[in-house]
Amino acid sequence: MGLFSASQAPLIGVDISTTAVKLLQLSQVGSRYRIDHYALEPLPPNAVVEKNIVEVEAVGDAIRRAIARAGIRSKAAATAVAGSAVITKVITMPADLSEEDLESQIESEANQYIPYPLDEVSLDFEVLGPAPNSTELMSVLLAASRTENVDIRVAALEAGGLTAKVVDVEAFAMENAFRLVADQLSVSRDAVIALVDVGATMTTLIVLRNQRAIYTREQVFGGKQLTDEIMRRYALSFDEASLAKRQGGLPDSYEHEVLEPFKEAMTQQISRLLQFFFAGSEYSRVDQIVLAGGSVVIPGIVEMVEQQLGVPTIVANPLAGMALAPRIQAAQLQQDAPALMIAAGLALRSFD
């Protein structure tokens, strides 16, 4: 199975993160999308460790629970591997090659780009368009991942009763979903945008210009650190701490002693990621920061990032303006939407 394999059937976007499985299925009426089904289902601790699936059956069980809760009947799904598990490179090829010839040539030359035997990798490519300053060449995005990374996600979906039709890359799925939030920006379409996804254990920075990714970097940091601190400080179980983080009920000291330091740490991580980008590129600033992930709905984080980094900042809502199926609860969706960027990008593959 290729990493960009297309599908004509309606797809369930399945984002398997470290702490939850997130499902989303969309339909389209005219130019407007509709949310038909979605669900977020917690995973048991250590079923997925830093985006690596450890317990396939536990992930499959969570997928089954999410499907039942969302009322999903479809079986075709799109999922993604973590960016850290993928090697990508933009190469140039003659523009007049047929797709068959292009595939053959890429496979014959892939050894120089991939440090693994080709029989151990899943390899795919996507034509990006004409190469800069040349009408005779085209730019091609080459992506490769160890086959075991792809196979274990396929197995987890199968354990949950789904069939993987597309295996994408998380960063590409987020780039795909970015067009859903582009209208929420306060800057021009050609601005330099920092999309920061704060996951459970990993924070990903994707810098976009003209809505195309020009830089990606991952860093170990995420909302699980807040959960772990709540567990430690208040002697709670993982499930109790996770629930308290979302619903409240913690001592008055929580906000000052635990939450504020976590917000400061998140802001510092975002700043550090941006400094890596500035140090390795021609850019010295970004025009706007877009925050995504379950942790960014913490009250006050937008204001802190904006104040300390001096960059206009918003929280992403990739599902804003979509029609809702009758069973979708708008208030809960508003809370969950920032965590559904990857799932949304995967669900959009239905309409490629």
Coordinates of N, CA, C and O in Angstrom, one line a residue, residues 193-198 203 205 221 259-275 278 285-292 295-316:
I193 N 3.0 31.0 7.9 CA 2.2 30.5 9.0 C 2.8 29.4 9.7 O 3.3 28.4 9.1
A194 N 2.8 29.5 11.0 CA 3.3 28.4 11.9 C 2.1 27.6 12.4 O 1.4 28.1 13.3
L195 N 1.9 26.4 11.9 CA 0.9 25.5 12.4 C 1.5 24.6 13.5 O 2.4 23.8 13.2
V196 N 1.1 24.7 14.7 CA 1.7 24.0 15.8 C 0.7 23.0 16.4 O -0.3 23.5 16.9
D197 N 0.9 21.7 16.3 CA 0.0 20.7 16.8 C 0.6 20.2 18.1 O 1.7 19.5 18.1
V198 N 0.0 20.5 19.2 CA 0.4 20.0 20.5 C -0.3 18.7 20.8 O -1.5 18.8 21.3
T203 N 5.0 17.4 19.9 CA 4.5 18.7 19.4 C 5.1 18.8 18.0 O 6.4 18.6 17.8
L205 N 5.7 21.2 14.5 CA 5.6 22.5 13.8 C 5.6 22.2 12.3 O 6.5 21.5 11.8
F221 N 7.1 16.7 23.5 CA 6.4 17.5 24.5 C 4.9 17.4 24.2 O 4.6 17.4 23.0
L259 N -1.1 24.4 36.3 CA -1.5 24.8 34.9 C -0.7 25.9 34.3 O -0.3 25.9 33.2
E260 N -0.4 27.0 35.1 CA 0.4 28.1 34.6 C 1.8 27.6 34.2 O 2.3 28.0 33.1
P261 N 2.5 26.8 35.0 CA 3.8 26.3 34.6 C 3.7 25.5 33.3 O 4.6 25.6 32.4
F262 N 2.6 24.7 33.1 CA 2.5 24.0 31.9 C 2.3 24.9 30.7 O 2.9 24.7 29.6
K263 N 1.5 25.9 30.8 CA 1.3 26.9 29.7 C 2.6 27.6 29.4 O 2.9 27.8 28.2
E264 N 3.4 27.9 30.4 CA 4.7 28.5 30.2 C 5.6 27.6 29.4 O 6.3 27.9 28.5
A265 N 5.6 26.3 29.8 CA 6.4 25.3 29.1 C 6.0 25.1 27.7 O 6.9 25.0 26.8
M266 N 4.7 25.1 27.4 CA 4.2 25.0 26.1 C 4.7 26.2 25.2 O 5.1 26.0 24.1
T267 N 4.6 27.4 25.8 CA 5.0 28.6 25.0 C 6.5 28.5 24.7 O 6.9 28.8 23.6
Q268 N 7.3 28.0 25.7 CA 8.7 27.9 25.5 C 9.0 26.8 24.4 O 10.0 27.0 23.6
Q269 N 8.3 25.8 24.4 CA 8.5 24.7 23.3 C 8.2 25.3 21.9 O 8.9 25.0 21.0
I270 N 7.1 26.0 21.8 CA 6.8 26.7 20.5 C 7.8 27.6 20.1 O 8.3 27.6 18.9
S271 N 8.3 28.4 21.1 CA 9.4 29.4 20.7 C 10.7 28.6 20.3 O 11.3 29.0 19.3
R272 N 11.0 27.5 20.9 CA 12.2 26.7 20.6 C 12.0 26.1 19.2 O 13.0 26.2 18.4
L273 N 10.9 25.6 18.9 CA 10.6 25.1 17.5 C 10.8 26.1 16.5 O 11.4 25.9 15.4
L274 N 10.3 27.3 16.7 CA 10.4 28.4 15.8 C 11.9 28.8 15.6 O 12.3 29.2 14.5
Q275 N 12.6 28.8 16.7 CA 14.0 29.2 16.6 C 14.8 28.2 15.7 O 15.7 28.6 14.9
F278 N 14.0 29.3 12.2 CA 14.7 30.5 11.8 C 16.1 30.2 11.5 O 16.7 30.8 10.6
R285 N 11.0 35.5 10.9 CA 9.7 35.6 11.7 C 8.6 34.9 10.9 O 8.8 34.5 9.7
V286 N 7.5 34.6 11.6 CA 6.3 34.1 11.0 C 5.2 35.2 11.2 O 5.3 36.0 12.1
D287 N 4.2 35.1 10.3 CA 3.2 36.2 10.4 C 2.0 35.8 11.3 O 1.4 36.7 11.8
Q288 N 1.8 34.5 11.5 CA 0.7 34.1 12.4 C 1.0 32.7 12.9 O 1.6 31.9 12.2
I289 N 0.6 32.4 14.1 CA 0.7 31.1 14.7 C -0.7 30.5 14.8 O -1.7 31.2 15.3
V290 N -0.9 29.3 14.4 CA -2.1 28.6 14.5 C -1.9 27.4 15.4 O -1.1 26.5 15.1
L291 N -2.6 27.3 16.5 CA -2.5 26.2 17.4 C -3.5 25.1 17.2 O -4.7 25.4 17.0
A292 N -3.1 23.9 17.3 CA -4.0 22.7 17.1 C -3.6 21.7 18.2 O -2.5 21.8 18.8
S295 N -4.5 20.1 23.7 CA -4.1 20.9 24.8 C -4.3 22.4 24.6 O -4.2 23.2 25.6
V296 N -4.5 22.8 23.4 CA -4.5 24.2 23.1 C -5.8 24.9 23.5 O -6.0 26.1 23.3
V297 N -6.8 24.1 23.9 CA -8.1 24.7 24.4 C -8.0 25.2 25.8 O -8.9 25.7 26.4
I298 N -6.8 25.0 26.4 CA -6.6 25.5 27.8 C -6.8 27.1 27.8 O -6.2 27.8 27.0
P299 N -7.7 27.6 28.7 CA -7.9 29.0 28.7 C -6.6 29.8 28.9 O -5.8 29.4 29.8
G300 N -6.4 30.8 28.1 CA -5.3 31.7 28.3 C -4.0 31.4 27.5 O -3.1 32.2 27.4
I301 N -4.0 30.2 26.9 CA -2.8 29.8 26.2 C -2.6 30.7 24.9 O -1.4 31.0 24.6
V302 N -3.6 31.0 24.2 CA -3.5 31.9 23.0 C -2.9 33.2 23.4 O -1.9 33.7 22.8
E303 N -3.4 33.8 24.5 CA -2.9 35.1 24.9 C -1.5 35.0 25.4 O -0.7 36.0 25.1
M304 N -1.1 34.0 26.1 CA 0.3 33.8 26.5 C 1.2 33.7 25.4 O 2.3 34.4 25.3
V305 N 0.9 32.8 24.4 CA 1.8 32.7 23.2 C 1.9 34.0 22.4 O 3.0 34.4 22.1
E306 N 0.8 34.6 22.3 CA 0.8 35.9 21.5 C 1.6 37.0 22.2 O 2.4 37.7 21.6
Q307 N 1.5 37.1 23.5 CA 2.2 38.1 24.3 C 3.7 37.8 24.3 O 4.5 38.7 24.1
Q308 N 4.0 36.6 24.6 CA 5.5 36.3 24.8 C 6.2 36.2 23.5 O 7.4 36.5 23.4
L309 N 5.6 35.7 22.4 CA 6.3 35.6 21.1 C 6.0 36.7 20.2 O 6.7 36.8 19.1
G310 N 5.1 37.6 20.5 CA 4.8 38.8 19.7 C 4.3 38.5 18.3 O 4.5 39.2 17.3
V311 N 3.5 37.4 18.2 CA 2.9 37.0 16.9 C 1.4 36.7 17.1 O 1.0 36.0 18.0
P312 N 0.6 37.2 16.2 CA -0.8 37.0 16.3 C -1.1 35.5 16.3 O -0.5 34.7 15.5
T313 N -2.0 35.0 17.2 CA -2.1 33.6 17.4 C -3.6 33.2 17.5 O -4.4 34.0 18.1
I314 N -4.0 32.1 16.9 CA -5.4 31.6 17.0 C -5.4 30.1 17.2 O -4.4 29.5 17.0
V315 N -6.5 29.6 17.7 CA -6.7 28.2 17.8 C -7.4 27.7 16.5 O -8.4 28.3 16.1
A316 N -6.9 26.6 16.0 CA -7.5 26.1 14.7 C -8.9 25.5 15.0 O -9.0 24.7 16.0

